[in-house]
Coordinates of C-alpha atoms and ligand atoms in Angstrom, one line a residue:
M1 CA 13.5 -30.3 -11.7
L2 CA 9.9 -29.2 -11.3
H3 CA 8.9 -26.0 -13.0
G4 CA 6.4 -23.4 -11.6
L5 CA 6.0 -19.6 -11.3
P6 CA 8.7 -17.6 -9.5
V7 CA 6.6 -15.7 -7.0
A8 CA 9.1 -14.6 -4.3
P9 CA 12.7 -14.1 -5.0
G10 CA 15.6 -15.9 -3.3
I11 CA 16.8 -19.5 -3.0
A12 CA 16.6 -21.8 -0.1
V13 CA 17.7 -25.4 0.8
G14 CA 15.9 -27.3 3.4
R15 CA 13.8 -30.4 4.3
A16 CA 10.5 -30.8 2.8
V17 CA 7.4 -30.8 4.9
I18 CA 4.4 -31.7 2.8
V19 CA 1.0 -30.5 3.7
R20 CA -2.3 -30.7 2.0
F21 CA -4.4 -27.7 3.2
G22 CA -7.1 -28.0 0.6
G23 CA -10.0 -30.5 1.4
T24 CA -8.7 -32.6 4.3
P25 CA -5.6 -31.1 5.8
A26 CA -2.7 -33.7 6.0
F27 CA 0.9 -34.0 6.5
R28 CA 2.7 -36.6 4.4
R29 CA 5.2 -38.8 6.3
A30 CA 7.1 -41.9 5.0
L31 CA 5.8 -44.9 6.9
P32 CA 8.3 -47.7 7.7
L33 CA 6.8 -51.2 7.3
D34 CA 7.1 -52.0 11.0
E35 CA 5.0 -49.1 11.9
L36 CA 2.1 -50.1 9.7
E37 CA 0.2 -52.0 12.3
G38 CA 0.4 -49.2 14.9
E39 CA -0.6 -46.7 12.2
E40 CA -3.7 -48.8 11.3
R41 CA -4.7 -48.9 15.0
R42 CA -4.3 -45.1 15.1
L43 CA -6.5 -44.7 12.1
R44 CA -9.2 -47.0 13.5
R45 CA -9.2 -45.2 16.9
A46 CA -9.7 -41.8 15.1
A47 CA -12.5 -43.3 13.0
N48 CA -14.2 -44.7 16.1
S49 CA -14.0 -41.3 17.9
A50 CA -15.3 -39.5 14.8
T51 CA -18.2 -42.0 14.6
E52 CA -19.0 -41.5 18.3
D53 CA -18.9 -37.7 17.8
F54 CA -21.3 -37.9 14.8
L55 CA -23.7 -40.2 16.6
R56 CA -23.7 -38.1 19.8
H57 CA -24.3 -34.9 17.8
S58 CA -27.1 -36.7 15.9
R59 CA -28.8 -37.6 19.2
E60 CA -28.4 -34.1 20.6
S61 CA -29.9 -32.5 17.5
S62 CA -32.8 -34.8 17.1
G63 CA -36.2 -33.2 17.8
A64 CA -38.6 -31.5 15.4
M65 CA -36.2 -28.8 14.3
G66 CA -33.1 -30.9 14.0
S67 CA -34.5 -34.2 12.5
E68 CA -32.9 -33.5 9.1
L69 CA -29.6 -32.6 10.6
A70 CA -29.8 -35.6 12.9
A71 CA -30.3 -37.9 9.9
I72 CA -27.3 -36.3 8.1
L73 CA -25.1 -36.7 11.2
E74 CA -26.2 -40.3 11.7
A75 CA -25.3 -41.0 8.0
H76 CA -21.9 -39.4 8.6
G77 CA -21.4 -41.8 11.6
L78 CA -22.1 -44.7 9.3
I79 CA -19.6 -43.5 6.7
A80 CA -16.9 -43.0 9.3
S81 CA -17.2 -46.6 10.5
D82 CA -17.6 -48.0 7.0
E83 CA -15.2 -51.0 6.7
T84 CA -14.9 -50.6 2.8
L85 CA -13.6 -47.1 3.3
L86 CA -11.3 -47.9 6.2
S87 CA -9.8 -51.0 4.3
A88 CA -9.2 -48.7 1.2
I89 CA -7.2 -46.3 3.5
V90 CA -5.2 -49.1 5.1
E91 CA -4.4 -50.5 1.7
R92 CA -3.2 -47.1 0.6
M93 CA -1.0 -46.9 3.6
R94 CA 0.6 -50.3 2.9
K95 CA 1.0 -49.7 -0.9
D96 CA 2.4 -46.1 -0.8
R97 CA 4.1 -46.5 2.6
V98 CA 2.4 -43.3 3.8
N99 CA 1.0 -42.2 7.2
A100 CA -2.8 -42.4 8.0
E101 CA -3.4 -38.7 7.4
W102 CA -2.0 -38.7 3.9
A103 CA -3.8 -42.0 2.9
L104 CA -7.1 -40.7 4.3
A105 CA -6.8 -37.4 2.3
S106 CA -5.8 -39.2 -0.9
V107 CA -8.5 -41.8 -0.7
S108 CA -11.2 -39.4 0.3
R109 CA -10.2 -37.0 -2.4
E110 CA -10.4 -39.7 -5.1
L111 CA -13.7 -41.0 -3.9
G112 CA -15.1 -37.5 -3.8
R113 CA -14.0 -36.8 -7.3
R114 CA -15.6 -40.0 -8.6
L115 CA -18.9 -39.1 -6.8
E116 CA -18.8 -35.4 -8.0
A117 CA -18.6 -36.7 -11.7
A118 CA -21.7 -38.8 -11.2
D119 CA -25.0 -38.1 -13.1
S120 CA -27.3 -38.3 -10.1
A121 CA -27.5 -35.3 -7.7
A122 CA -27.8 -37.6 -4.7
M123 CA -24.4 -39.2 -5.6
R124 CA -22.9 -35.8 -6.0
E125 CA -24.0 -34.7 -2.5
R126 CA -22.4 -37.8 -1.2
A127 CA -19.0 -36.2 -2.2
E128 CA -19.6 -33.5 0.3
D129 CA -20.5 -36.1 3.0
I130 CA -17.2 -37.9 2.4
A131 CA -15.2 -34.7 2.6
D132 CA -16.9 -33.9 5.9
V133 CA -16.2 -37.3 7.4
A134 CA -12.6 -37.2 6.2
R135 CA -12.1 -33.9 7.8
E136 CA -13.5 -35.1 11.1
I137 CA -11.3 -38.3 11.1
A138 CA -8.3 -36.1 10.3
R139 CA -9.1 -33.8 13.3
H140 CA -9.1 -36.8 15.6
L141 CA -5.8 -38.1 14.0
S142 CA -4.2 -34.8 14.9
G143 CA -5.4 -34.9 18.5
G144 CA -8.2 -32.4 17.8
E145 CA -6.0 -29.5 16.8
P146 CA -6.2 -28.0 13.3
L147 CA -2.9 -28.0 11.4
A148 CA -0.9 -24.9 11.9
G149 CA 2.2 -23.7 10.1
R150 CA 3.6 -22.7 13.6
D151 CA 4.2 -26.4 14.3
L152 CA 6.6 -27.0 11.4
P153 CA 10.1 -28.1 12.3
R154 CA 12.8 -25.3 12.0
G155 CA 14.5 -25.2 8.6
S156 CA 11.4 -26.6 6.8
I157 CA 10.5 -26.0 3.3
L158 CA 6.7 -25.9 3.2
V159 CA 5.4 -28.0 0.2
A160 CA 1.7 -27.7 -0.1
D161 CA -1.2 -28.0 -2.6
E162 CA -2.4 -24.5 -1.8
L163 CA -2.2 -22.0 1.0
S164 CA -5.1 -19.9 2.1
P165 CA -4.4 -16.4 3.4
A166 CA -5.4 -17.6 6.8
D167 CA -3.0 -20.5 6.8
A168 CA -0.3 -18.3 5.3
A169 CA -0.8 -15.8 8.2
R170 CA -0.3 -18.6 10.7
L171 CA 3.1 -19.5 9.4
D172 CA 6.0 -18.8 11.6
P173 CA 8.7 -17.4 9.3
R174 CA 11.5 -18.3 11.6
R175 CA 10.7 -22.0 11.0
V176 CA 10.2 -22.0 7.3
R177 CA 12.9 -21.4 4.7
A178 CA 10.8 -21.3 1.6
I179 CA 7.4 -22.3 0.2
A180 CA 6.5 -24.3 -2.9
L181 CA 2.8 -24.6 -4.0
E182 CA 0.8 -26.6 -6.5
R183 CA -1.6 -23.8 -7.0
G184 CA -1.5 -19.9 -6.7
G185 CA 0.2 -17.1 -8.8
P186 CA 2.4 -14.2 -8.4
T187 CA -0.3 -12.0 -6.8
S188 CA -2.2 -14.6 -4.8
H189 CA -2.1 -13.6 -1.2
A190 CA 0.0 -16.6 -0.1
S191 CA 2.7 -15.3 -2.5
I192 CA 2.4 -11.8 -1.2
I193 CA 2.8 -13.0 2.3
A194 CA 5.9 -15.1 1.3
R195 CA 7.5 -11.9 0.0
S196 CA 6.5 -10.0 3.1
F197 CA 8.3 -12.7 5.2
G198 CA 11.3 -12.6 2.8
L199 CA 10.7 -16.3 2.0
P200 CA 11.6 -17.6 -1.5
A201 CA 8.6 -19.2 -3.1
V202 CA 7.4 -21.0 -6.2
A203 CA 3.8 -21.5 -7.1
G204 CA 1.7 -23.3 -9.7
V205 CA 3.9 -26.5 -9.7
A206 CA 1.7 -29.3 -11.1
G207 CA 2.0 -32.6 -9.2
L208 CA 4.3 -31.2 -6.6
C209 CA 3.0 -32.9 -3.4
E210 CA 3.3 -36.4 -5.0
A211 CA 6.7 -35.7 -6.6
V212 CA 8.5 -34.5 -3.5
S213 CA 9.5 -37.0 -0.7
P214 CA 8.8 -36.0 2.8
E215 CA 11.7 -35.0 5.0
R216 CA 14.2 -35.1 2.2
P217 CA 16.4 -32.1 1.3
I218 CA 15.0 -30.0 -1.6
I219 CA 15.9 -26.7 -3.3
V220 CA 13.4 -24.0 -4.0
D221 CA 14.6 -21.3 -6.4
G222 CA 12.3 -18.4 -6.2
D223 CA 14.2 -16.4 -8.8
R224 CA 13.7 -19.0 -11.6
G225 CA 10.5 -20.8 -10.5
I226 CA 12.2 -24.2 -10.0
V227 CA 11.9 -26.8 -7.3
E228 CA 14.6 -29.5 -7.2
S229 CA 12.9 -32.5 -5.6
S230 CA 15.9 -34.8 -5.1
P231 CA 19.1 -32.8 -5.6
S232 CA 22.6 -34.4 -5.6
R233 CA 25.1 -33.4 -2.9
A234 CA 26.9 -31.2 -5.5
R235 CA 23.6 -29.3 -6.2
I236 CA 22.9 -28.9 -2.5
R237 CA 26.4 -27.4 -2.0
K238 CA 25.8 -25.0 -4.9
G239 CA 22.4 -24.0 -3.6
L240 CA 23.9 -23.2 -0.2
L241 CA 26.5 -21.1 -1.9
R242 CA 23.9 -19.1 -3.7
V243 CA 22.0 -18.6 -0.4
R244 CA 25.2 -17.0 1.1
E245 CA 25.8 -14.9 -2.0
A246 CA 22.2 -13.6 -2.0
R247 CA 22.6 -12.6 1.7
E248 CA 25.7 -10.7 0.9
K249 CA 24.2 -9.0 -2.1
N250 CA 21.1 -7.9 -0.1
R251 CA 23.4 -6.4 2.7
R252 CA 25.3 -4.4 0.1
L253 CA 22.0 -3.3 -1.6
R254 CA 20.6 -2.1 1.7
A255 CA 23.7 -0.1 2.5
R256 CA 23.5 1.5 -0.9
T257 CA 19.9 2.6 -0.6
A258 CA 19.6 3.9 3.0
G259 CA 18.5 7.4 1.8
A260 CA 15.2 8.7 0.6
A261 CA 13.9 7.4 -2.7
A262 CA 14.4 9.4 -5.8
T263 CA 15.0 9.0 -9.5
A264 CA 18.4 9.5 -11.3
D265 CA 17.4 13.1 -12.1
G266 CA 16.3 13.8 -8.5
V267 CA 12.5 13.4 -8.7
R268 CA 11.4 12.4 -5.2
I269 CA 9.3 9.3 -4.9
I270 CA 7.5 8.6 -1.6
L271 CA 8.1 4.9 -0.8
R272 CA 5.9 3.2 1.8
A273 CA 5.5 -0.3 3.1
N274 CA 2.7 -2.9 2.6
L275 CA 2.1 -4.8 5.7
E276 CA -0.2 -7.7 6.5
L277 CA 0.5 -8.6 10.0
T278 CA 1.5 -6.6 13.1
E279 CA 4.4 -9.1 13.6
E280 CA 6.0 -7.2 10.6
I281 CA 6.2 -3.9 12.5
P282 CA 9.9 -4.3 13.3
S283 CA 10.6 -4.6 9.5
L284 CA 9.2 -1.1 9.0
E285 CA 12.2 0.6 10.6
R286 CA 14.7 -1.8 9.1
C287 CA 13.5 -1.1 5.6
H288 CA 13.6 2.7 5.9
A289 CA 10.0 3.1 4.6
E290 CA 8.1 6.4 4.9
G291 CA 5.3 4.9 6.8
V292 CA 2.7 2.3 5.8
G293 CA 1.0 2.7 2.4
L294 CA -1.2 -0.4 2.9
F295 CA -2.1 -2.3 6.0
R296 CA -4.1 -5.3 4.9
S297 CA -6.3 -5.3 8.1
E298 CA -8.3 -8.3 7.2
F299 CA -5.4 -10.4 8.4
L300 CA -6.1 -9.3 11.9
Y301 CA -9.6 -10.7 11.4
L302 CA -8.4 -13.9 9.8
A303 CA -5.8 -14.5 12.6
A304 CA -8.5 -14.1 15.3
A305 CA -10.9 -16.6 13.5
P306 CA -13.3 -18.2 14.5
S307 CA -14.0 -15.1 16.7
S308 CA -13.7 -11.6 15.6
P309 CA -11.1 -9.1 17.0
S310 CA -12.7 -6.8 19.6
V311 CA -12.7 -3.0 19.2
E312 CA -10.0 -2.8 21.8
E313 CA -7.7 -5.5 20.1
Q314 CA -8.1 -3.7 16.9
Q315 CA -7.4 -0.3 18.4
E316 CA -4.3 -1.6 20.0
A317 CA -3.0 -3.0 16.7
Y318 CA -3.6 0.2 14.8
E319 CA -2.0 2.3 17.6
R320 CA 1.1 0.1 17.5
L321 CA 1.4 0.6 13.8
L322 CA 1.0 4.4 14.2
E323 CA 3.6 4.6 16.9
A324 CA 6.1 2.6 14.8
A325 CA 5.5 4.6 11.6
K326 CA 6.0 8.0 13.3
P327 CA 6.6 10.7 11.8
H328 CA 5.0 9.1 8.7
P329 CA 1.4 8.1 8.1
V330 CA -0.3 4.7 8.2
V331 CA -2.9 3.8 5.6
V332 CA -5.2 1.1 7.0
R333 CA -7.3 -0.6 4.4
T334 CA -10.7 -1.7 5.9
Y335 CA -11.3 -5.4 5.9
D336 CA -11.0 -6.9 2.3
L337 CA -12.8 -10.1 3.4
G338 CA -14.4 -12.4 0.9
G339 CA -12.8 -13.4 -2.3
E340 CA -9.8 -15.7 -1.7
K341 CA -9.6 -14.5 1.9
G342 CA -11.3 -17.6 3.4
I343 CA -14.9 -16.3 4.0
G344 CA -16.3 -19.3 2.1
P345 CA -18.7 -18.7 -0.8
A346 CA -21.4 -21.3 -1.6
P347 CA -20.4 -23.9 -4.2
G348 CA -20.7 -22.6 -7.7
E349 CA -20.4 -18.9 -6.7
N350 CA -17.5 -16.8 -8.0
P351 CA -15.8 -15.4 -4.9
A352 CA -13.8 -12.7 -6.7
L353 CA -17.1 -11.3 -8.1
G354 CA -19.1 -11.8 -4.9
L355 CA -19.4 -10.1 -1.5
R356 CA -15.8 -9.0 -1.2
G357 CA -14.1 -6.0 0.3
L358 CA -16.3 -3.0 1.0
R359 CA -19.3 -4.9 -0.3
Y360 CA -18.8 -7.5 2.5
C361 CA -18.5 -4.8 5.1
L362 CA -21.6 -2.9 4.0
A363 CA -23.5 -6.2 4.2
H364 CA -22.2 -6.9 7.7
P365 CA -22.4 -3.4 9.3
D366 CA -21.7 -4.7 12.8
I367 CA -18.2 -5.9 11.6
F368 CA -17.6 -2.6 9.6
D369 CA -18.8 -0.3 12.4
A370 CA -16.6 -2.0 15.0
Q371 CA -13.6 -1.6 12.7
L372 CA -14.3 2.1 12.0
T373 CA -14.8 2.8 15.7
A374 CA -11.4 1.2 16.5
L375 CA -9.8 3.3 13.7
C376 CA -11.3 6.5 14.9
L377 CA -10.1 5.8 18.4
A378 CA -6.6 4.9 17.2
S379 CA -6.4 8.0 15.0
R380 CA -5.6 10.2 17.9
K381 CA -2.2 8.5 18.2
G382 CA -0.8 9.5 14.8
E383 CA -1.4 10.2 11.2
L384 CA -4.0 7.6 10.2
K385 CA -5.7 7.3 6.8
I386 CA -8.5 4.9 6.0
L387 CA -8.6 3.2 2.6
L388 CA -11.6 1.4 1.2
P389 CA -11.1 -1.8 -0.9
M390 CA -13.3 -2.9 -3.8
V391 CA -15.1 0.4 -4.4
G392 CA -17.2 0.2 -7.6
G393 CA -18.2 3.8 -7.8
V394 CA -19.4 6.9 -6.0
G395 CA -22.3 5.2 -4.3
D396 CA -20.0 2.8 -2.4
L397 CA -17.9 5.7 -1.2
R398 CA -20.9 7.6 0.0
A399 CA -22.3 4.6 1.9
A400 CA -18.9 4.0 3.6
R401 CA -18.6 7.7 4.5
R402 CA -22.0 7.6 6.3
H403 CA -20.6 4.7 8.5
L404 CA -17.4 6.7 9.0
E405 CA -19.3 9.8 10.1
R406 CA -21.3 7.8 12.7
A407 CA -18.1 6.3 14.0
V408 CA -16.6 9.8 14.3
A409 CA -19.6 11.1 16.2
R410 CA -19.6 8.0 18.5
V411 CA -15.9 8.5 19.4
G412 CA -16.2 12.4 19.6
L413 CA -13.5 13.2 17.0
T414 CA -13.6 16.8 15.7
R415 CA -12.5 15.7 12.2
P416 CA -12.8 12.4 10.3
P417 CA -9.5 10.7 9.3
P418 CA -8.9 11.1 5.5
L419 CA -10.9 8.5 3.6
G420 CA -9.4 7.1 0.4
V421 CA -10.4 4.8 -2.3
M422 CA -8.6 1.8 -3.8
I423 CA -8.8 1.9 -7.6
E424 CA -9.0 -1.9 -8.4
I425 CA -12.3 -2.3 -10.2
P426 CA -12.3 -1.0 -13.8
S427 CA -15.6 0.9 -13.3
A428 CA -13.9 3.0 -10.5
A429 CA -10.8 3.6 -12.7
L430 CA -13.1 4.9 -15.5
L431 CA -15.1 7.0 -13.1
A432 CA -12.1 8.3 -11.1
H433 CA -12.9 11.9 -12.1
R434 CA -16.3 11.6 -10.3
I435 CA -14.9 9.7 -7.3
A436 CA -12.1 12.2 -6.9
L437 CA -14.7 14.9 -6.1
E438 CA -15.5 13.0 -2.9
A439 CA -12.4 10.9 -2.0
D440 CA -9.5 12.3 -0.1
F441 CA -6.9 10.1 -1.9
F442 CA -6.4 7.2 -4.3
S443 CA -4.3 4.1 -4.1
I444 CA -4.3 2.0 -7.2
G445 CA -4.5 -1.8 -6.6
T446 CA -2.9 -3.1 -9.7
N447 CA -3.2 -6.8 -8.6
D448 CA -7.0 -6.7 -8.8
L449 CA -7.3 -4.0 -11.4
A450 CA -5.4 -6.4 -13.7
Q451 CA -7.5 -9.4 -12.6
Y452 CA -10.8 -7.7 -13.3
A453 CA -9.8 -5.7 -16.4
L454 CA -8.2 -8.8 -18.1
A455 CA -10.7 -11.3 -16.7
V456 CA -7.9 -13.4 -15.4
D457 CA -8.1 -15.1 -12.0
R458 CA -4.8 -13.9 -10.2
S459 CA -4.5 -17.2 -8.3
N460 CA -5.1 -19.6 -11.1
P461 CA -1.9 -21.1 -12.6
D462 CA -3.7 -22.2 -15.7
V463 CA -4.1 -18.6 -16.8
S464 CA -1.1 -17.0 -15.3
A465 CA 0.5 -16.4 -18.7
L466 CA -2.5 -14.1 -19.5
Y467 CA -2.1 -12.1 -16.3
R468 CA -0.2 -9.1 -17.6
P469 CA -0.6 -6.0 -15.5
L470 CA 1.6 -4.1 -18.1
N471 CA -1.2 -4.4 -20.6
P472 CA -1.7 -1.0 -22.2
A473 CA -5.4 -1.1 -21.3
I474 CA -4.3 -1.0 -17.6
L475 CA -1.7 1.8 -18.2
R476 CA -4.5 3.8 -19.8
M477 CA -6.6 3.3 -16.6
I478 CA -3.8 4.3 -14.5
R479 CA -3.2 7.4 -16.5
S480 CA -6.8 8.5 -16.2
V481 CA -6.7 8.0 -12.4
V482 CA -3.6 10.1 -12.2
E483 CA -5.3 12.9 -14.2
A484 CA -8.4 12.7 -12.1
G485 CA -6.4 12.9 -8.9
A486 CA -4.4 15.9 -10.2
A487 CA -7.5 17.7 -11.3
C488 CA -8.9 17.6 -7.8
G489 CA -5.6 17.8 -5.9
R490 CA -5.9 14.2 -4.6
P491 CA -2.7 12.2 -4.1
V492 CA -2.5 9.0 -6.1
A493 CA -0.3 6.1 -4.9
V494 CA 0.1 2.6 -6.3
C495 CA 0.1 -0.3 -3.8
G496 CA -0.2 -3.4 -6.1
E497 CA 2.7 -5.6 -7.1
M498 CA 3.5 -3.6 -10.2
A499 CA 5.1 -1.1 -7.9
S500 CA 7.9 -3.5 -7.1
D501 CA 8.3 -4.9 -10.6
P502 CA 11.6 -3.7 -12.3
I503 CA 9.7 -2.7 -15.5
G504 CA 6.5 -1.6 -13.7
I505 CA 8.5 0.9 -11.6
G506 CA 9.7 2.7 -14.8
V507 CA 6.2 2.6 -16.3
L508 CA 4.6 4.1 -13.1
V509 CA 7.2 6.9 -12.9
G510 CA 6.6 7.6 -16.6
L511 CA 2.8 7.8 -15.8
Q512 CA 3.6 10.5 -13.2
I513 CA 3.0 8.3 -10.1
R514 CA 5.0 9.7 -7.2
E515 CA 4.0 7.4 -4.4
L516 CA 4.6 3.7 -4.3
S517 CA 3.9 1.2 -1.6
V518 CA 5.6 -2.2 -1.6
T519 CA 6.4 -5.2 0.6
P520 CA 9.3 -4.2 3.0
V521 CA 11.8 -6.7 1.6
A522 CA 11.4 -5.1 -1.9
I523 CA 12.1 -1.5 -0.7
A524 CA 15.9 -1.5 -1.2
G525 CA 15.5 -3.0 -4.7
V526 CA 12.8 -0.4 -5.7
K527 CA 15.1 2.4 -4.5
D528 CA 17.9 1.0 -6.4
A529 CA 15.8 0.7 -9.6
L530 CA 14.6 4.3 -9.2
L531 CA 18.1 5.5 -9.0
S532 CA 18.7 4.2 -12.6
I533 CA 15.6 5.9 -14.0
D534 CA 15.5 9.3 -15.7
S535 CA 12.0 10.5 -15.1
E536 CA 11.8 12.6 -18.4
R537 CA 12.9 9.5 -20.5
A538 CA 10.3 7.4 -18.6
R539 CA 7.6 10.0 -19.3
A540 CA 8.4 9.9 -23.1
L541 CA 8.4 6.1 -23.1
A542 CA 5.0 6.0 -21.1
E543 CA 3.4 8.2 -23.8
K544 CA 4.5 5.6 -26.4
A545 CA 3.4 2.7 -24.2
L546 CA -0.2 4.1 -24.0
N547 CA -0.4 3.7 -27.7
V548 CA 0.8 0.1 -28.3
S549 CA -1.4 -3.0 -28.3
E550 CA 0.3 -5.6 -26.1
A551 CA 2.0 -5.9 -22.7
S552 CA 5.0 -7.4 -24.5
E553 CA 5.4 -4.1 -26.5
V554 CA 5.3 -2.1 -23.3
E555 CA 8.0 -4.4 -21.8
K556 CA 10.1 -4.0 -24.9
L557 CA 9.9 -0.2 -24.7
F558 CA 10.9 -0.1 -21.1
R559 CA 13.6 -2.6 -21.3
G560 CA 15.7 0.3 -22.7
L561 CA 15.5 2.0 -19.4
P562 CA 18.2 0.5 -17.0
H563 CA 16.3 -1.4 -14.4
A564 CA 16.9 -3.2 -11.0
P565 CA 19.0 -6.3 -10.7
P566 CA 17.2 -9.7 -10.7
G567 CA 15.6 -10.5 -7.4
V568 CA 13.4 -7.5 -7.0
S569 CA 10.7 -8.7 -9.4
A570 CA 7.5 -10.1 -8.1
R571 CA 6.1 -10.7 -11.5
K572 CA 8.5 -12.4 -13.8
V573 CA 6.9 -14.2 -16.7
A574 CA 6.0 -17.8 -16.5
P575 CA 8.4 -20.3 -18.0
Ligands
PEP1 C1 -4.4 -5.0 -5.2 O1 -5.4 -5.5 -5.5 O2 -3.5 -4.5 -6.0 C2 -4.0 -4.8 -3.7 C3 -2.9 -4.1 -3.4 O3 -4.7 -5.5 -2.8 P1 -4.7 -7.0 -2.6 O4 -3.5 -7.6 -3.3 O5 -4.8 -7.3 -1.1 O6 -6.0 -7.5 -3.3
MG2 MG1 -7.0 -5.8 -4.1

């Protein structure tokens, strides 16, 4: 039994496919002894091809401008053909009975770590060279194609060190039954996508990739945060039984919650869906959402990488969303690139505090203007609202509005689409009364608001126990945003994961939030939870919660409110 964080509910039984995405991507496969020789030949062929590529690129780039680059590429060529390195990889294949990809990734990672710890800067730079060379050999081992989740065998359980948002977006949910990760936390984007796909997931499991055997059956319990790496036949039978029971329970839950969302005492709550990919559009209708409260548009961008999606491609995607959501609105968030979304920061930079979200767009006006043009064009097809991520204050909003006004003029619209602000940076929460004078609506992103207010990296399992969005400091911020919105007549929604947390739902209703946006698979559970909440009692409890000192006290207060059955939660506490 390996323990981690329960980040997406449900249980699954399937065969483990182990992938290292970080550093040099690699599948792990058990290697029978009689395949060792063939595998060694495959490795040496890939290393030869990598060497040839490096040396060819080196020759092509020599000349005054490229002499430095040429020297680096030549050095890479030498490393790729270095017999000491290749023998170490072959030795690892023999000793651990693993395939070439896995041995290459392990050896190069260990070598890289040793070099990174060296005193001399020149040695530390060598660590990067080793990583570059290993990546190139890996590319040749896989026939030149990057690893893609779409290639996984049906019925797989993806076991990985980490999963970037771009890799997560490339997964084919029909092939994968569950996800288990060494890194990540409840609100990292891989976990959010797992929930969107309805896949059980466990994150933050230390030593996972080494502990699980490739292609063997394993059980992932996303309700309890447990991975069973070599279950007995009896455990597998029990796991399969739980899978069937969960399916039946979900069916009953969906039937019970087909109507509009409201509390037990009849207060209407608007419940919309958070979507990341246009592939999720069919789930919109199935889940009875009142439109889309958050479309994380950056996944369009990540899916099109390395090129950017054209204005026409974007327009087409937004129009499809608007069509599917009718008669309800669609809130498209402009690109929240940067941060953990795969636009790589330089070593040593802190991506969460760098060029992320609106900051990234303002620094790359060509990308931002193309997106705003596509949004304005699509807005003719339905009720479209534009939401800005990572707004720090009024200045950011004004700068974005200037871009929007230019796009409106380019396209010839008579009126701009409503422009809203995500409240996810504490400065914006504290200045919401000023921002409300100029924003058309607010959507509170509790995932980042908690990350920035508590100074806790939302993806780092080492500090996940400190990640407590129910901290009263955050409730106070939410309350002041609600008051700022009410004073200026601006709607205030919550689109962070707190909106699908059994206790969070009661807290938000108590703080007078009347619009929630959650992942489609959570909608039925949220409706069910709302039906057990008395809004007046929630309001009285929220008043008390604003005056306690700890998240645990808030939880204790609200545990008195009946709440949703297990399985809805996206944020259960770490074991
Ligand atoms: C949030 O920060 O709460 C949010 C909804 O956006 P994301 O999770 O994409 O950062
Ligand atoms: Mg955010």
